[in-house]
Coordinates of C-alpha atoms and ligand atoms in Angstrom, one line a residue:
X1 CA -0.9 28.6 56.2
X2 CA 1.0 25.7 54.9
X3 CA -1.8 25.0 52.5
X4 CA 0.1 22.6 50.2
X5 CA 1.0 20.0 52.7
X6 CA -1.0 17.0 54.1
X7 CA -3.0 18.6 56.6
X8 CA -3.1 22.0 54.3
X9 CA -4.8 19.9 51.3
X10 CA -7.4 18.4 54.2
X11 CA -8.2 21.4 55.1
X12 CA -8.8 22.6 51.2
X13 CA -11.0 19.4 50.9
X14 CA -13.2 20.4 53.4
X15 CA -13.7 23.8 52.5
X16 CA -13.8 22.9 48.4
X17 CA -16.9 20.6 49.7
X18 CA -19.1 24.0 50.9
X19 CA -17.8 26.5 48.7
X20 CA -20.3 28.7 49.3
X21 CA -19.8 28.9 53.0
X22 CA -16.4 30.2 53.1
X23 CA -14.5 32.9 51.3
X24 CA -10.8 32.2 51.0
X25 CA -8.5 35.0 52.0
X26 CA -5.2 33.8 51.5
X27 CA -3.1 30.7 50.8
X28 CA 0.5 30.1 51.8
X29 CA 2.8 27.3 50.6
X30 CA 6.7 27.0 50.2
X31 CA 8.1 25.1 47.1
X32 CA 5.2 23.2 45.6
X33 CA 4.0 26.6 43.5
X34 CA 2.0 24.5 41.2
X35 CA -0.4 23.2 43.7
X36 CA -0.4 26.7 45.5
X37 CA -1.5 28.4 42.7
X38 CA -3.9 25.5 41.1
X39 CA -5.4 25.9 44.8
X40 CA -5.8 29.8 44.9
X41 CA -7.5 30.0 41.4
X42 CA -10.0 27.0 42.5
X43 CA -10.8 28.5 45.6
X44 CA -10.8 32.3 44.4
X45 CA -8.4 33.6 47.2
X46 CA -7.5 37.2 47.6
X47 CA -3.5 36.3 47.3
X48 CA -1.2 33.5 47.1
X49 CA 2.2 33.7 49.1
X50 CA 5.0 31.4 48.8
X51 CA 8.0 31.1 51.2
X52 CA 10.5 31.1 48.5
X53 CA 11.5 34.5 47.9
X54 CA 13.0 32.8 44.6
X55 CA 10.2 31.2 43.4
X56 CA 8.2 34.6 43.3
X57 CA 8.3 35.3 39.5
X58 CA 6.8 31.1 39.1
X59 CA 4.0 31.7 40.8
X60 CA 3.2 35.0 39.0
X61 CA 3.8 33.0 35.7
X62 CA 1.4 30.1 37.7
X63 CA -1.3 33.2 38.4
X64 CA -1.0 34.9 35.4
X65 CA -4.7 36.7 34.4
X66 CA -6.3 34.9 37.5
X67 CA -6.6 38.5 39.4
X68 CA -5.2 36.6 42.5
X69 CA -2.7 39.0 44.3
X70 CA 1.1 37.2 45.0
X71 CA 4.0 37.7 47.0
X72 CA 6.9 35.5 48.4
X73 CA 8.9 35.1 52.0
X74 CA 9.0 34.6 55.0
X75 CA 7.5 38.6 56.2
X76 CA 4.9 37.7 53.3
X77 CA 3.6 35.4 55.1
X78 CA 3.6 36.8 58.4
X79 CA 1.6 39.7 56.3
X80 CA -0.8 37.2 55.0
X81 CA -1.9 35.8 58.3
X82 CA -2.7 39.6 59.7
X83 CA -5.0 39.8 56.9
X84 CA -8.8 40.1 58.5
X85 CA -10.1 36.6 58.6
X86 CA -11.8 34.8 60.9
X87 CA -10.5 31.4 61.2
X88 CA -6.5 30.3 60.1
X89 CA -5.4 27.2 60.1
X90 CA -1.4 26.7 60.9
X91 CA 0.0 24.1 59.2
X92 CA 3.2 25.1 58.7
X93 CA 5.6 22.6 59.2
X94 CA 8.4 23.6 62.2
X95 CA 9.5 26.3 63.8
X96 CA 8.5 28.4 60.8
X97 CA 5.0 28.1 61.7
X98 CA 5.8 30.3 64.6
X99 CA 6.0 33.9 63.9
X100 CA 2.9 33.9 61.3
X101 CA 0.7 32.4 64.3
X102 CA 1.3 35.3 67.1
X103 CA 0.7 37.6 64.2
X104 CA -2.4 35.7 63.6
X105 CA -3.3 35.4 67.1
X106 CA -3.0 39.5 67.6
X107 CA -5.4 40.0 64.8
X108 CA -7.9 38.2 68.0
X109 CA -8.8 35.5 65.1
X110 CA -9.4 31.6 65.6
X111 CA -6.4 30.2 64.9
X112 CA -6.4 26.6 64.1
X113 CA -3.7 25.1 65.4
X114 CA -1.9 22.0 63.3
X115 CA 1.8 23.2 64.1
X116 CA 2.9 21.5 67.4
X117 CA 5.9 23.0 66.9
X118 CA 5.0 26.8 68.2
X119 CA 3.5 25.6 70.8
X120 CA 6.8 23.2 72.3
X121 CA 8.9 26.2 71.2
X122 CA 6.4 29.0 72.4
X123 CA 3.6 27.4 74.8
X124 CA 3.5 30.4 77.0
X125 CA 4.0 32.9 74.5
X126 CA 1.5 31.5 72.0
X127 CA -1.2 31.1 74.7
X128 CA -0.6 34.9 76.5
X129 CA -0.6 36.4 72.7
X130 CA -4.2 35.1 72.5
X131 CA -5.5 35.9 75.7
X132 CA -4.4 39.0 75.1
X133 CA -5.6 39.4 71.8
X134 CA -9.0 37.7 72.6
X135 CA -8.1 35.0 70.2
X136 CA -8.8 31.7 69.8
X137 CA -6.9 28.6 69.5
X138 CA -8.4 25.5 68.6
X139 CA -5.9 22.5 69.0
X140 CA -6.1 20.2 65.3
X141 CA -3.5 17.4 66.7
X142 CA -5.6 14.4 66.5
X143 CA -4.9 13.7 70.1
X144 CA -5.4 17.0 71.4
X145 CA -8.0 17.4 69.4
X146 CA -9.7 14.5 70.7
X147 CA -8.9 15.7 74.4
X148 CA -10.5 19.1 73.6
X149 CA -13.7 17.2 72.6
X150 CA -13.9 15.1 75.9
X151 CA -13.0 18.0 78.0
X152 CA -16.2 19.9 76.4
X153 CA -18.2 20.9 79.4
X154 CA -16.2 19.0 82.0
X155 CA -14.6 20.8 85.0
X156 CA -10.6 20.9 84.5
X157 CA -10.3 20.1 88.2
X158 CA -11.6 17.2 87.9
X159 CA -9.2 16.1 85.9
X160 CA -7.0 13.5 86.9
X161 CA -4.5 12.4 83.7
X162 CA -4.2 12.1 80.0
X163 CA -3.6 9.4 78.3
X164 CA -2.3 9.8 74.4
X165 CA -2.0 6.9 71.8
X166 CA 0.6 6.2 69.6
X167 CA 0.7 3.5 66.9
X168 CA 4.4 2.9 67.3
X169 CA 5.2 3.8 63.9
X170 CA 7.1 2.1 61.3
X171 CA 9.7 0.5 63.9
X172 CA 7.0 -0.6 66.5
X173 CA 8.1 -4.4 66.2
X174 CA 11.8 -4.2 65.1
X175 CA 14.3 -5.7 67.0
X176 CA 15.8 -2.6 69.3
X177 CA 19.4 -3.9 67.9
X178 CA 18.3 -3.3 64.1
X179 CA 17.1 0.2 64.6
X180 CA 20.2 1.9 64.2
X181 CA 20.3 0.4 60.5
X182 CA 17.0 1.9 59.9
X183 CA 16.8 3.6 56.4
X184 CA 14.7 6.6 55.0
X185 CA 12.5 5.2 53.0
X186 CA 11.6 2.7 55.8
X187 CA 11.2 5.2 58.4
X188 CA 9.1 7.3 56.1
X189 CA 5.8 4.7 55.9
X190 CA 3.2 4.7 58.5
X191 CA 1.0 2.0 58.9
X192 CA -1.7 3.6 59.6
X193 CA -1.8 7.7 58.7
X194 CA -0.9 9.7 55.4
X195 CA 1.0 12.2 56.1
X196 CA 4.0 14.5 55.6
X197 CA 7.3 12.9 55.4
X198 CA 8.9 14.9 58.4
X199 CA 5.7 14.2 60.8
X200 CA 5.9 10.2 59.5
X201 CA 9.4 9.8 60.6
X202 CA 8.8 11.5 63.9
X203 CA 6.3 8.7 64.3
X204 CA 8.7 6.0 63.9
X205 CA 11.2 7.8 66.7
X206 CA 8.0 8.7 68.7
X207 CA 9.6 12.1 68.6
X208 CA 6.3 13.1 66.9
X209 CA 4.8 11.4 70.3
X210 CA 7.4 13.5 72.5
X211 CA 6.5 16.6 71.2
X212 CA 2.9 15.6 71.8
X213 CA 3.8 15.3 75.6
X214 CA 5.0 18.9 75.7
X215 CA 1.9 20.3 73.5
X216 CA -0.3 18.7 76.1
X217 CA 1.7 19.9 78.9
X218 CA 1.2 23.5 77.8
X219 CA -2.4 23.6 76.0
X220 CA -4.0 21.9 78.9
X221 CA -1.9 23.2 81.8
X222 CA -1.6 19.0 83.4
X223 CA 2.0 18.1 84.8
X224 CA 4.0 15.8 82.9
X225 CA 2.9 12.9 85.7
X226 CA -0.6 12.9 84.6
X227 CA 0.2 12.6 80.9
X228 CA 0.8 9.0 79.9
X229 CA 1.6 7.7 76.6
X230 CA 0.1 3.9 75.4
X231 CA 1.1 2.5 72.4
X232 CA -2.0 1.4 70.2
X233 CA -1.8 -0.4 66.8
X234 CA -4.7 0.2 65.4
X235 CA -4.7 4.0 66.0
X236 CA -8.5 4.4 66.5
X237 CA -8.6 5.9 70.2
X238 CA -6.8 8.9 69.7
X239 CA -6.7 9.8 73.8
X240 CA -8.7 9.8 76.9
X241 CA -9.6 12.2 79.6
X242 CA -9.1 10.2 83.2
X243 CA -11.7 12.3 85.5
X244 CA -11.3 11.9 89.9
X245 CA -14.3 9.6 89.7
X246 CA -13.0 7.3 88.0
X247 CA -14.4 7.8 84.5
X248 CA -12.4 7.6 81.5
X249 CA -13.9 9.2 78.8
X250 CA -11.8 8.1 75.2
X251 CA -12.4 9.5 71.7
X252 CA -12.8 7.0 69.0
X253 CA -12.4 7.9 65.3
X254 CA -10.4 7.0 62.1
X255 CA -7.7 8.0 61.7
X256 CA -8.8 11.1 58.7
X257 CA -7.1 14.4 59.8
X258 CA -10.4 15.5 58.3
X259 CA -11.9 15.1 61.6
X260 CA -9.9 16.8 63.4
X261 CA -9.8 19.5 60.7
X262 CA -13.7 19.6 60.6
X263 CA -14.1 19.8 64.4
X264 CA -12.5 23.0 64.2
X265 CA -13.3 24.3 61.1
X266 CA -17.0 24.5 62.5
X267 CA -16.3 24.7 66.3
X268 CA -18.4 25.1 68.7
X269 CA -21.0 22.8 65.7
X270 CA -20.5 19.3 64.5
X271 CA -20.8 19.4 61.1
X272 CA -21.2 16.4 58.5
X273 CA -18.0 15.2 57.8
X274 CA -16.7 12.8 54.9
X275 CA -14.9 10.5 56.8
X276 CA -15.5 6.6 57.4
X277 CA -18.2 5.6 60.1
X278 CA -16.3 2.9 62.4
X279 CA -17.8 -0.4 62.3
X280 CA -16.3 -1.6 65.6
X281 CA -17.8 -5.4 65.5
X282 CA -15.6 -5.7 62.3
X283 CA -12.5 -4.2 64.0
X284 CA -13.2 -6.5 67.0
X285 CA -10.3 -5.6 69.0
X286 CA -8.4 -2.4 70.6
X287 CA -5.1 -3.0 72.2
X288 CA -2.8 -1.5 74.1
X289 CA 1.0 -1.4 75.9
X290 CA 3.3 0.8 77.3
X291 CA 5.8 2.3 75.4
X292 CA 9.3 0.4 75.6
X293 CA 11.4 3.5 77.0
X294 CA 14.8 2.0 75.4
X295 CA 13.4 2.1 71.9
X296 CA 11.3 5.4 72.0
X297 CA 14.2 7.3 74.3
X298 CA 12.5 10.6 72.9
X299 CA 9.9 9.9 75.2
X300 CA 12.2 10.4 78.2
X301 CA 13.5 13.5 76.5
X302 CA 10.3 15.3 76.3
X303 CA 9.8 14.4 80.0
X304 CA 13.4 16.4 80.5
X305 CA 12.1 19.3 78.6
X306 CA 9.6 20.2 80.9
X307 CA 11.0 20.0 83.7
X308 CA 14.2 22.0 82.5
X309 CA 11.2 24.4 81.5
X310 CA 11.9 28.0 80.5
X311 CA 12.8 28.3 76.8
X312 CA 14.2 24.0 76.5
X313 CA 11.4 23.6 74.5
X314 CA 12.6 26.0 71.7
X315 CA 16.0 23.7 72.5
X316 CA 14.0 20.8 72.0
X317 CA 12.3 21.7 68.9
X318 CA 15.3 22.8 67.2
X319 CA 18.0 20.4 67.8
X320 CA 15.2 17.4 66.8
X321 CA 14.2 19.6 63.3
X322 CA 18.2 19.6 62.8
X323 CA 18.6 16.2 64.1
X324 CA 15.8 15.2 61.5
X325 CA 17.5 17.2 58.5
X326 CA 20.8 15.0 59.5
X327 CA 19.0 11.8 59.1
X328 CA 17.4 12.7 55.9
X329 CA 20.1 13.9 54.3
X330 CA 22.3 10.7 55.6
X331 CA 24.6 11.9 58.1
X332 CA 23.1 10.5 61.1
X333 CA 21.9 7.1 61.9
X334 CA 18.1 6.6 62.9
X335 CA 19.0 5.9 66.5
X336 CA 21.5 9.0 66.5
X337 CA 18.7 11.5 66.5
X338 CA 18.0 11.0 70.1
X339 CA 21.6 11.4 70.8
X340 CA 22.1 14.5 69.5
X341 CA 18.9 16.2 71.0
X342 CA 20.0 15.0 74.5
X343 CA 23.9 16.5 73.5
X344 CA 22.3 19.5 72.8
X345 CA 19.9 19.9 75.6
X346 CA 22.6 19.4 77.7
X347 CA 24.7 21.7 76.2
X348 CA 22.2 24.7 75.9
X349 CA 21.3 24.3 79.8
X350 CA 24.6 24.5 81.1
X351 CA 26.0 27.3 78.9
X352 CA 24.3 30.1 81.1
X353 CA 21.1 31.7 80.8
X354 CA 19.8 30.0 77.3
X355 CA 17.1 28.2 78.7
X356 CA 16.4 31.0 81.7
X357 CA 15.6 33.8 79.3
X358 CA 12.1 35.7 79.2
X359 CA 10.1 34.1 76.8
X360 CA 9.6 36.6 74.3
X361 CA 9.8 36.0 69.9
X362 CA 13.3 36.8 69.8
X363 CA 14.6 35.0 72.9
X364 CA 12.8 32.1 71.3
X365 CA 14.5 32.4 67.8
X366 CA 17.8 33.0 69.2
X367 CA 17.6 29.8 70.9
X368 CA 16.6 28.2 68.2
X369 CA 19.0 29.5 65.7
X370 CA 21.9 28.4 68.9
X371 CA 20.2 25.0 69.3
X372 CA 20.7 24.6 65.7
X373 CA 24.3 25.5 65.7
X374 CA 25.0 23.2 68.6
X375 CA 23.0 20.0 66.8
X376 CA 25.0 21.1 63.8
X377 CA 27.9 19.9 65.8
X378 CA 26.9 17.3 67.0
X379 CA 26.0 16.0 64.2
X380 CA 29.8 16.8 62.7
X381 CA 31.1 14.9 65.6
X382 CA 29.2 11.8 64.8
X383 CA 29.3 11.8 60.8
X384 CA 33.1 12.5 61.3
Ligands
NAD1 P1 3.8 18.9 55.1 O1 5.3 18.8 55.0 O2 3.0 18.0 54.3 O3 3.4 20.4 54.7 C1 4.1 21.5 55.3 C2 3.5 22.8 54.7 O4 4.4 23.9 55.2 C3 3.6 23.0 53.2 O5 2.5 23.7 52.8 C4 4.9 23.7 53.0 O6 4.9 24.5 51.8 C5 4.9 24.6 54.2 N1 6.3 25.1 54.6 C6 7.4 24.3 54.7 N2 8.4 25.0 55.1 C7 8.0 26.3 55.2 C8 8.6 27.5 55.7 N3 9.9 27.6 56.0 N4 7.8 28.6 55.7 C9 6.5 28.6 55.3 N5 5.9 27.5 54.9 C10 6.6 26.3 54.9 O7 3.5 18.8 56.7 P2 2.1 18.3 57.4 O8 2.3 16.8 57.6 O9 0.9 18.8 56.7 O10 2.3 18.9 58.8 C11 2.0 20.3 59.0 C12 2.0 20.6 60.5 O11 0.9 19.9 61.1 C13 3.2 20.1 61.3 O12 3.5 20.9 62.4 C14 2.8 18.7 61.8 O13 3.5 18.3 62.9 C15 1.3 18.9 62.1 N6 0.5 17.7 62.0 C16 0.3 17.1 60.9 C17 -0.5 15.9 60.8 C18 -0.7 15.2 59.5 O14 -1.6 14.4 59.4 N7 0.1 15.4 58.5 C19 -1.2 15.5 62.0 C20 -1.0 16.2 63.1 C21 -0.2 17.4 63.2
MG2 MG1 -0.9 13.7 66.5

């Protein structure tokens, strides 16, 4: 699911590397119908599924004589991922990555999960759909992904904090003052990963980071006290498990989505990967700070979210997506984002019984769709 995008396309590379291991079942994408397509007739897939209901007859024309079954929207997809298979990866990007993971979950697969966004929208709900279902979810988030691995065979009790890096993104050594001027195209480089547009500018506002905060919070059941955030330049340690002895045990790789990809792609085996081998004497030096609280303020937001708990994290998710949308298309200034997701936090928790509700899939995505509308005007309020 979401096999066109950045981590979608790793994922392909791994599996186009050992054809013969795997048998493709289906491949999902939204706009980019040439890629989808090129992908589903190089890796033999049962069907191809866009998201784009208009799109449809393009990727029939793109599929034309291959065999390869297509269909197009957003119930197509959620039919897709309750196709038998035994391992999904979620790479959706946003909320929409949601619905198509519990129904992947209830089929009691191995989901593999890339889309932080379910779980800060859905933590509770994700997690009770696969216990239920005897499903597994395998986290693909470099950092949780990296505290998986040093958690393997360790006692959770003993644990004592997490720590997650962040590289500090595009705006790491701006002056605070200059950050409202920030553009798109220089909030959409990262110095040190390739990836989607939407995750990369996250990574500048460190509300990539904040969400990470909450997806730790639920996938590892810690308290927001023992999850710390250090900035890290060089973006090689990717987290560290801090153990009542003492210990620290850190995971150190580059930073290749690949591995992260390839960990669960053959969980509970290492495979061979094809990413670089670190040569540490050459790097020399690791370094790292706290996070500057009046620059990052998303940081502080994500704390909020937790403890307003209930269903703020679908208020969360949707006012920053919104937020994000604004800034992209212009209407909000880089700094702005933050403002709105506080204005609408706010708003939502106040206005009776939002954030209190049962979280079930449609509490969820009515909260999302009024988060939305709220940011929406907030937004308005600023642009005008
Ligand atoms: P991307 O924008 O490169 O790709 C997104 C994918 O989702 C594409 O296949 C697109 O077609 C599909 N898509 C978009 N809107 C959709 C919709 N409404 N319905 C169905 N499909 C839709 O994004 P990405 O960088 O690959 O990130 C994917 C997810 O993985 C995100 O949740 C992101 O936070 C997470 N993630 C990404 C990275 C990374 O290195 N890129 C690292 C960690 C986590
Ligand atoms: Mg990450």
């Amino acid at each position: 699911m979401g096999a066109t995008g950045s981590v979608g396309q790793n994922t392909l590379d791994l599996i186009a590397r050992a054809p013969d291991d795997y048998e493709v079942v289906a491949l999902t994408g939204a706009r980019n119908i040439l890629q989808l397509a090129s992908d589903a007739r190089r890796l033999n897939a049962q069907i191809a599924v866009t998201a784009c209901e208009d799109l449809l007859d393009d990727l029939r024309a793109a599929l034309d004589g291959s065999g390869i079954e297509t269909a197009a929207g957003a119930a197509a997809i959620i039919e897709a991922a309750q196709r038998p298979a035994d391992w999904i990866m979620s790479a959706i990007v946003g909320a929409a990555g949601l619905a198509p993971g519990l129904a992947a979950l209830a089929q009691g697969t191995t989901l593999a999960l890339a889309n932080k966004e379910s779980l800060v929208c859905a933590g509770v709900l994700l997690l009770d759909t696969a216990r239920r279902h005897g499903a597994t979810i395998l986290p693909v988030d470099s950092e949780h992904s990296a505290i998986f691995q040093a958690l393997v065979g360790e006692d959770m009790a003993a644990v004592e904090r997490i720590i997650i890096t962040a590289s500090g993104g595009a705006f790491r050594d701006w002056p605070i003052e200059k950050l409202a001027q920030a553009t798109l195209s220089e909030a959409s480089s990262h110095p040190n990963w390739d990836m989607g547009q939407r995750i990369t500018i996250d990574s500048a506002s460190m509300f990539n980071k904040a969400m990470e905060v909450i997806e730790t919070h639920e996938f590892f059941d810690v308290l927001p006290d023992q999850i710390e955030v250090l900035v890290h330049p060089q973006s090689l340690v990717h987290a560290l498990v801090g153990f009542h002895d003492g210990a620290l045990m850190a995971h150190v790789g580059p930073p290749d989505m690949r591995h992260a990809i390839g960990y669960a792609l053959n969980h509970p085996q290492r495979a061979k990967l094809p990413v670089e081998r670190l040569d540490l004497a050459a790097i020399g030096r690791l370094d790292f700070s706290h996070p500057d609280m009046r620059r990052w303020p998303a940081l502080d937001l994500a704390r909020q979210t937790i403890a307003r708990g209930g269903l703020a994290g679908a208020v969360f998710n949707a006012a920053k997506e919104t937020a994000l949308d604004g800034f992209i298309d212009g209407r909000l200034k880089f700094t702005q984002m933050a403002e709105v997701v506080a204005t609408v936090l706010d708003a939502l928790d106040s206005t009776g019984g939002h954030i209190d509700a049962t979280m079930t899939l449609d509490n969820v995505l009515q909260t999302d769709h009024l988060a939305r509308k709220a940011a929406q005007v907030a937004i308005d309020n600023r642009a005008g």
